[in-house]
mmCIF file of C-alpha atoms in Angstrom:
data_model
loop_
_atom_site.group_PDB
_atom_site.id
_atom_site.type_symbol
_atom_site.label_atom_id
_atom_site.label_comp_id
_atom_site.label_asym_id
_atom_site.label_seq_id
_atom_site.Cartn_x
_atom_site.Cartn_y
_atom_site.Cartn_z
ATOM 1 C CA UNK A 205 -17.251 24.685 9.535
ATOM 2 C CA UNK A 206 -13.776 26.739 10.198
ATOM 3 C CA UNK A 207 -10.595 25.486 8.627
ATOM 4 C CA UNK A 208 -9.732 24.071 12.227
ATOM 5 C CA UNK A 209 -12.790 22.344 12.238
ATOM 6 C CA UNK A 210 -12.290 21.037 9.307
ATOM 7 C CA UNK A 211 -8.836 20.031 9.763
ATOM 8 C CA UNK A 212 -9.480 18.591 13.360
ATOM 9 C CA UNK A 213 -12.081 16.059 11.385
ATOM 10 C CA UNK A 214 -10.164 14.882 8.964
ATOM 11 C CA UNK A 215 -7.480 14.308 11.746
ATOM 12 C CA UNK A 216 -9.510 12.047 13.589
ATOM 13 C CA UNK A 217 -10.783 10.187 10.178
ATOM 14 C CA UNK A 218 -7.244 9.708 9.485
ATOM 15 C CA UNK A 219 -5.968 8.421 13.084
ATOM 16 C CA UNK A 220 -8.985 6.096 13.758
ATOM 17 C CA UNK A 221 -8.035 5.024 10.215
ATOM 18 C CA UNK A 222 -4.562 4.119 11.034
ATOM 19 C CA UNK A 223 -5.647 2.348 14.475
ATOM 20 C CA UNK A 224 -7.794 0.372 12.213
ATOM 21 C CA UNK A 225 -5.377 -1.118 10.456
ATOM 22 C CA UNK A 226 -3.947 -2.911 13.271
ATOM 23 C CA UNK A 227 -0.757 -4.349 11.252
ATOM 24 C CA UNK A 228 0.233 -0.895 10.362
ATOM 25 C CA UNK A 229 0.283 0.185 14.282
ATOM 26 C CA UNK A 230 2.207 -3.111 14.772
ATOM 27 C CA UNK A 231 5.240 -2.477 12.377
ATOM 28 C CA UNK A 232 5.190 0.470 12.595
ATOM 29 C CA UNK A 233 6.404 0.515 16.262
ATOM 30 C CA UNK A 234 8.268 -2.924 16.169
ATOM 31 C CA UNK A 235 10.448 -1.513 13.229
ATOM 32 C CA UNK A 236 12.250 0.510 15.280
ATOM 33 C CA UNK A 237 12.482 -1.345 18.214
ATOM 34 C CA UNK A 238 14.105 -4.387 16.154
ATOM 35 C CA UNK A 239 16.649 -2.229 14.817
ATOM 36 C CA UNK A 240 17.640 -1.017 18.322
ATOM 37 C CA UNK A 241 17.594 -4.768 19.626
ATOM 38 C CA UNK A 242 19.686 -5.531 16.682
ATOM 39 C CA UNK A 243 22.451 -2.682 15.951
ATOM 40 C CA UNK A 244 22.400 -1.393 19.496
ATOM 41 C CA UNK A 245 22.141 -4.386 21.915
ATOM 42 C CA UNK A 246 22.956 -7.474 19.641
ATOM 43 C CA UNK A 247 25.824 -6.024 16.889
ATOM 44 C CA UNK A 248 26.702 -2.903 19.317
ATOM 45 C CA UNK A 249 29.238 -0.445 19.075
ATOM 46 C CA UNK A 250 33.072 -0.511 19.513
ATOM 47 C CA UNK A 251 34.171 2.777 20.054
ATOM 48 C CA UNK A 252 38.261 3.078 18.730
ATOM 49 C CA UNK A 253 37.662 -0.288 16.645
ATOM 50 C CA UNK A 254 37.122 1.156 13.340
ATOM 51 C CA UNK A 255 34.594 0.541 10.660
ATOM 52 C CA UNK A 256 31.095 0.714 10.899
ATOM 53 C CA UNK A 257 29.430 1.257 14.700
ATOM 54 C CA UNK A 258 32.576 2.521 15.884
ATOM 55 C CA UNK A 259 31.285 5.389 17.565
ATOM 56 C CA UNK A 260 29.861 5.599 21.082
ATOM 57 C CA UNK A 261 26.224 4.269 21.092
ATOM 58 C CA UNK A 262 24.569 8.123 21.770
ATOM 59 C CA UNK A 263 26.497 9.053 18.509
ATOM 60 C CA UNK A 264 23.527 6.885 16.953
ATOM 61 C CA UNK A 265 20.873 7.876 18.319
ATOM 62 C CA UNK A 266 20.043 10.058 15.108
ATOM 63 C CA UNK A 267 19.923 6.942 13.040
ATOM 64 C CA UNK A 268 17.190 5.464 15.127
ATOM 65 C CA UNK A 269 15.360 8.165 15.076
ATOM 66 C CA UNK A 270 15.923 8.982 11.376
ATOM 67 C CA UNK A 271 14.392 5.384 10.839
ATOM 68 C CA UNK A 272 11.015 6.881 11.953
ATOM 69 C CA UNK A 273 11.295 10.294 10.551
ATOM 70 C CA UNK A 274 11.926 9.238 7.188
ATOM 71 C CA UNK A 275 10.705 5.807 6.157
ATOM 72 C CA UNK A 276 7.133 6.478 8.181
ATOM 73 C CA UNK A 277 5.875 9.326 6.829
ATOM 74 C CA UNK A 278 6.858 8.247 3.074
ATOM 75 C CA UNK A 279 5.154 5.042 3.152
ATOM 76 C CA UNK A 280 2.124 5.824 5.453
ATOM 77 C CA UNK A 281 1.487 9.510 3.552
ATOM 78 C CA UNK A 282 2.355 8.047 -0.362
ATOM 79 C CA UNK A 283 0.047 4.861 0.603
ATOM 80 C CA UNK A 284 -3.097 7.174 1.486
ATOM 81 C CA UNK A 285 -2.231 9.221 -1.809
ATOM 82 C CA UNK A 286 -2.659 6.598 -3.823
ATOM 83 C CA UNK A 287 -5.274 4.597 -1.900
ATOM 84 C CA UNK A 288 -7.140 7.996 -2.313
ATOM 85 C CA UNK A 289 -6.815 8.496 -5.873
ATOM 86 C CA UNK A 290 -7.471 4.143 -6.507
ATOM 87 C CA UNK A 291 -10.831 4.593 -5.004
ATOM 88 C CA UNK A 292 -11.869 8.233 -6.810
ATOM 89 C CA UNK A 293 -11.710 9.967 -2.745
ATOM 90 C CA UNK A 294 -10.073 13.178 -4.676
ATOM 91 C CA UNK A 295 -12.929 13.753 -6.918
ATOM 92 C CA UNK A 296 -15.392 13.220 -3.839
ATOM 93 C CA UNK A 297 -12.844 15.934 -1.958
ATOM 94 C CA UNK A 298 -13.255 18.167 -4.613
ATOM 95 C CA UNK A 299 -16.533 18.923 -3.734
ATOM 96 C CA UNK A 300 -15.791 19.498 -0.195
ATOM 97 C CA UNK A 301 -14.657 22.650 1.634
ATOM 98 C CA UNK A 302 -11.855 20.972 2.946
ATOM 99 C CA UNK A 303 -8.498 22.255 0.395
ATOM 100 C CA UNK A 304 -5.860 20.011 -0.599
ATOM 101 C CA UNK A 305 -3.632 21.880 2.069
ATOM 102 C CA UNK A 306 -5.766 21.229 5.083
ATOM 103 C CA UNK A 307 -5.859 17.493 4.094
ATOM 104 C CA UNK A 308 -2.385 17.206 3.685
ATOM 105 C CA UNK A 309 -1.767 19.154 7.381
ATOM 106 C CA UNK A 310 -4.248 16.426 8.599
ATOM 107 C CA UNK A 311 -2.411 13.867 7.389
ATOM 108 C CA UNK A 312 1.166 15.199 8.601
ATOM 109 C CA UNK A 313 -0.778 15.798 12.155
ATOM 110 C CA UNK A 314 -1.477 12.095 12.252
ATOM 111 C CA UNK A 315 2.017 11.525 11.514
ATOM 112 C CA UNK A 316 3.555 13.822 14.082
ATOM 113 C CA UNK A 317 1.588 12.216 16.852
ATOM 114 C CA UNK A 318 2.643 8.972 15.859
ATOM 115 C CA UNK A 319 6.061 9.222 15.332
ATOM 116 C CA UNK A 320 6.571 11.451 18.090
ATOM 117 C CA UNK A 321 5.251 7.997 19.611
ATOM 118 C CA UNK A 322 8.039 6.336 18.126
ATOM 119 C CA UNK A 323 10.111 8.367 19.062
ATOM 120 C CA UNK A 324 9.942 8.604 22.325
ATOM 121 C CA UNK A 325 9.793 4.625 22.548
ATOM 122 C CA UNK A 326 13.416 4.377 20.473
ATOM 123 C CA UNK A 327 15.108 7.011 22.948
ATOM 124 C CA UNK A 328 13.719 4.646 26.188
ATOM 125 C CA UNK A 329 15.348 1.587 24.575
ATOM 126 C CA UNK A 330 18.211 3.509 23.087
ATOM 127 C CA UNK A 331 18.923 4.340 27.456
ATOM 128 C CA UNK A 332 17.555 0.842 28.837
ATOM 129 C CA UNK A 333 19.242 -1.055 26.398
ATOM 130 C CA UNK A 334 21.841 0.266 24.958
ATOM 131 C CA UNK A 335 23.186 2.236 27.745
ATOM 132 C CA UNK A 336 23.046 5.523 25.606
ATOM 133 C CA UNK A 337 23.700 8.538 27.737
ATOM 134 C CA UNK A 338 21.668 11.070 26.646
ATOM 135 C CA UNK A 339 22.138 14.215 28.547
ATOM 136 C CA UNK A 340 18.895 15.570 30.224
ATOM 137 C CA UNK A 341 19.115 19.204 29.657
ATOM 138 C CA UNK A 342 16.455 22.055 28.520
ATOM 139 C CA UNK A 343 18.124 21.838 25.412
ATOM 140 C CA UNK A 344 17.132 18.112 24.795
ATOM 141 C CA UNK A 345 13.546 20.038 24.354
ATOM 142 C CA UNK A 346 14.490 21.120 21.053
ATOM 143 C CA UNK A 347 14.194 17.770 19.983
ATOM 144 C CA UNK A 348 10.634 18.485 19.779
ATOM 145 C CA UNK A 349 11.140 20.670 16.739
ATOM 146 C CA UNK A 350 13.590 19.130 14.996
ATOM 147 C CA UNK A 351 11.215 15.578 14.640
ATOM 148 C CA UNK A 352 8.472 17.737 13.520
ATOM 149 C CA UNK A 353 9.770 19.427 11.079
ATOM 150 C CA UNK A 354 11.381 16.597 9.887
ATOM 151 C CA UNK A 355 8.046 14.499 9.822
ATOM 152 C CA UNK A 356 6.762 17.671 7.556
ATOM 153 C CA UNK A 357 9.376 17.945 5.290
ATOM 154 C CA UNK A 358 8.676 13.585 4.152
ATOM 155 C CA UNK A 359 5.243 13.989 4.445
ATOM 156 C CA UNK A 360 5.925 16.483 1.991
ATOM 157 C CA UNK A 361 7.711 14.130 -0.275
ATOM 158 C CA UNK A 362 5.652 11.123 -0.071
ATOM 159 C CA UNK A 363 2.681 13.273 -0.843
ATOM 160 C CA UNK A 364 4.993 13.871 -4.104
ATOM 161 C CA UNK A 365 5.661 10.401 -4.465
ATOM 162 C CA UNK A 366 1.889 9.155 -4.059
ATOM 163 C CA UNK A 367 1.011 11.757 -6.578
ATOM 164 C CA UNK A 368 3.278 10.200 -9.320
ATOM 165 C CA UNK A 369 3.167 6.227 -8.766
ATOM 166 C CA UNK A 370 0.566 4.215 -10.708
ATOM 167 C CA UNK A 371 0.119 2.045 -7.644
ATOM 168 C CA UNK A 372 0.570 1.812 -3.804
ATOM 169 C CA UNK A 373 3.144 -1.174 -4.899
ATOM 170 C CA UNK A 374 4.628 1.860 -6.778
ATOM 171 C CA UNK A 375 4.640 4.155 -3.694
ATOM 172 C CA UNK A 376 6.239 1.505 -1.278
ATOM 173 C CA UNK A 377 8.623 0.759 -4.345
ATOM 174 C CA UNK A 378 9.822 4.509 -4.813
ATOM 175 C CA UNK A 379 9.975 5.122 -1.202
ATOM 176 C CA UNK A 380 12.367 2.643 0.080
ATOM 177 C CA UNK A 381 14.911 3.636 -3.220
ATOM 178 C CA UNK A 382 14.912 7.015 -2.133
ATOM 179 C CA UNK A 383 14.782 6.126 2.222
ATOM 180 C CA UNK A 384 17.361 3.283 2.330
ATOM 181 C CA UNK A 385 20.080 5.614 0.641
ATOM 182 C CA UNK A 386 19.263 8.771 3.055
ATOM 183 C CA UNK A 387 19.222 6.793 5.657
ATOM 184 C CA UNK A 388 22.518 5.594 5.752
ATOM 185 C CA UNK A 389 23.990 8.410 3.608
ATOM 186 C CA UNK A 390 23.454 11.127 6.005
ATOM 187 C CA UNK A 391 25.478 11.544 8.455
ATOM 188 C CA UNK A 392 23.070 8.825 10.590
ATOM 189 C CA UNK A 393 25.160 5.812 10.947
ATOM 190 C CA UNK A 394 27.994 6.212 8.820
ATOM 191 C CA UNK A 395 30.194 8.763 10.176
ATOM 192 C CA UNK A 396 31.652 10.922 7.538
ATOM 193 C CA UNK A 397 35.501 9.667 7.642
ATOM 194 C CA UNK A 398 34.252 6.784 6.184
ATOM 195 C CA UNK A 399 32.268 8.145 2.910
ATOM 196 C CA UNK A 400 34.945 9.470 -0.143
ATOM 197 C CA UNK A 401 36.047 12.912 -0.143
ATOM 198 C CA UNK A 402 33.954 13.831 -3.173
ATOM 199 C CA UNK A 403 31.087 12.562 -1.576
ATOM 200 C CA UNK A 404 31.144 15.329 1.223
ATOM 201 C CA UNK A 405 29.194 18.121 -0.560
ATOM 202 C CA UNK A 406 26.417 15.561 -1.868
ATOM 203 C CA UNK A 407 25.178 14.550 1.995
ATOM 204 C CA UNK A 408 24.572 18.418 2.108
ATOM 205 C CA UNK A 409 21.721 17.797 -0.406
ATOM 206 C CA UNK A 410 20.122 15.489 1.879
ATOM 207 C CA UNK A 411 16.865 16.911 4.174
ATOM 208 C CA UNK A 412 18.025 14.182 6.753
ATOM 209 C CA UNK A 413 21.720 15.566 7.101
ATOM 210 C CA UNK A 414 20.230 18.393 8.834
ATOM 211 C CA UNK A 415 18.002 16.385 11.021
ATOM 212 C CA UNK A 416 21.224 14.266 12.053
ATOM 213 C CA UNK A 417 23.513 17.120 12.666
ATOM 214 C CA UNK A 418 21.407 18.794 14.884
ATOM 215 C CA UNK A 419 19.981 16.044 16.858
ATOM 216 C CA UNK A 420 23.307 14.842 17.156
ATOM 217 C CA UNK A 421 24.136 18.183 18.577
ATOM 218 C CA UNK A 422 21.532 17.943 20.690
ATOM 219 C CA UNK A 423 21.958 14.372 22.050
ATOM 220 C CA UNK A 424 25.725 13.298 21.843
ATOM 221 C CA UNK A 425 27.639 16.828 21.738
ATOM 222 C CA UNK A 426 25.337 18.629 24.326
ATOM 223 C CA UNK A 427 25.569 21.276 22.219
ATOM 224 C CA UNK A 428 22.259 22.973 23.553
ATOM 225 C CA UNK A 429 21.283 26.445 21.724
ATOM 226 C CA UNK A 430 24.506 26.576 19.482
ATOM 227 C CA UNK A 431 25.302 27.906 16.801
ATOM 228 C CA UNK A 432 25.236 24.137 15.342
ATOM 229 C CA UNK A 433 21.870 23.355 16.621
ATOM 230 C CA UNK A 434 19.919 26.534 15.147
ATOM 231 C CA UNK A 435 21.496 26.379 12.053
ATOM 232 C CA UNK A 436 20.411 22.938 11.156
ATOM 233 C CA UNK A 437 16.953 23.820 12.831
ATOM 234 C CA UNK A 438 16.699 26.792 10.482
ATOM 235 C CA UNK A 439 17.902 24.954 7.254
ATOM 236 C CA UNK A 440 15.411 21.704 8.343
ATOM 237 C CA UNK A 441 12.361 24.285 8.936
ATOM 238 C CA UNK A 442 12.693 26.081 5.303
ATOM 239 C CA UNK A 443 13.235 22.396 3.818
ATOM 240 C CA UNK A 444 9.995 22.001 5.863
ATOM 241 C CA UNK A 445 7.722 24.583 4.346
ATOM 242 C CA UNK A 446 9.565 24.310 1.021
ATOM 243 C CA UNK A 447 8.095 20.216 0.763
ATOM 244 C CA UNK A 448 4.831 20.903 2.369
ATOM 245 C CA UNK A 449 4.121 23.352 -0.223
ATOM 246 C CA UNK A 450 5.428 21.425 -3.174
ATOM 247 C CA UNK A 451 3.513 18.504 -1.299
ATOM 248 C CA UNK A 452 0.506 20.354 -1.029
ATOM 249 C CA UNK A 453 0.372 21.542 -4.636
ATOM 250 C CA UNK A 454 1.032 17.982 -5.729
ATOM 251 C CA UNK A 455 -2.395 16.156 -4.436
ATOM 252 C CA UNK A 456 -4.641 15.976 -7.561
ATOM 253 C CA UNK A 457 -7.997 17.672 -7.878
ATOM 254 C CA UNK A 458 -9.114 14.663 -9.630
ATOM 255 C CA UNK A 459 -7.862 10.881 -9.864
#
């Protein structure tokens, strides 16, 4: 069997696995869609008000979509690391063709596909909703990109993550310290006037920040192919292959 081949099974092990679990598909789509009905219809925004949500609602659209981006693949990915190495799968892989690498790209397939899902179900509601305006140019395409790369770069983490926690308590544990403060420390929902001066250089370090920037160029500035746009798009594709790697070289040989 050819490395596609053997990637294209394990891909449909892993989805059919996930549809399986029919509380998993559940949450994982109503997640989003409660924080839309809740922030974006319910709280919404009041644009010249001050505080938090004071932006127009398209400024937010990042956050929403960050939601998905980060907190899916850390939890879904780090869960199957350790469910993998709690039931002795790695050892069993081991004496498979299929590498550690084509596994992992299996896995962060899954997660593209369903995400992208989720996606594309948070920017309906953000519109229908909300009332976002999202600006339907060729350049909107480019979202494309920038949610795949940032699915790979935290599939690339929680494979880290799974790979170091004793448990799956300990993956969902380790995951949602490390989501919850990117999420909102990222340029997603809270605009940077309202973080401390000295915190301005440490949002930088976040993989998210670039995911924000330029989706926010994207959907809210109408930025299209600027300078803005492929800069964060560059920065979030070597953060990709960087955590893929590191992700890849993290799943044991053995449990």
């Amino acid at each position: 069997m050819t490395a596609t081949g053997r990637v294209r099974a394990e891909f449909d092990a892993a989805w059919n696995s996930f549809l399986r679990r029919r509380t998993a598909v559940f949450f994982t789509f109503f997640f989003p869609v409660i924080l839309v009905l809740i922030f974006g219809a319910l709280v919404q925004t009041q644009p010249t008000g001050g505080g938090l949500f004071a932006e127009p609602q398209t400024y937010y659209v990042p956050g929403y979509l960050a939601t998905v981006v980060l907190f899916t693949p850390l939890s879904r990915v780090g869960s199957e690391i350790a469910r993998h190495r709690e039931g002795s799968r790695f050892e069993k892989l081991a004496t498979t063709p299929l590498s550690r690498t084509e596994w992992l790209l299996a896995q962060t397939l899954v997660n593209v596909v369903i995400i992208g899902l989720a996606a594309l179900l948070i920017l309906a509601l953000m519109v229908v909703v909300t009332g976002a305006e999202i600006p339907l140019t060729p350049g909107l395409l480019l979202l494309v990109p920038f949610v795949v790369l940032g699915v790979v770069v935290f599939c690339g983490l929680g494979t880290i993550l799974g790979s170091v926690a004793d448990s799956q308590d300990g993956v969902i544990a380790a995951s949602n310290t490390i989501a919850l403060p990117l999420l909102f420390l990222s340029e997603t929902f809270v605009t940077p006037e309202l973080l401390p001066e000295w915190f301005g250089p440490i949002v930088n370090l976040s993989p998210l920040t670039y995911f924000s920037r330029g989706v926010r160029a994207l959907t809210y500035e109408s930025a299209g192919l600027g300078d803005s746009v492929v800069v964060n798009l560059a920065v979030l594709a070597a953060l990709a292959v960087v955590f893929f790697a590191a992700g890849a070289y993290a799943i044991p040989r053995t449990d």
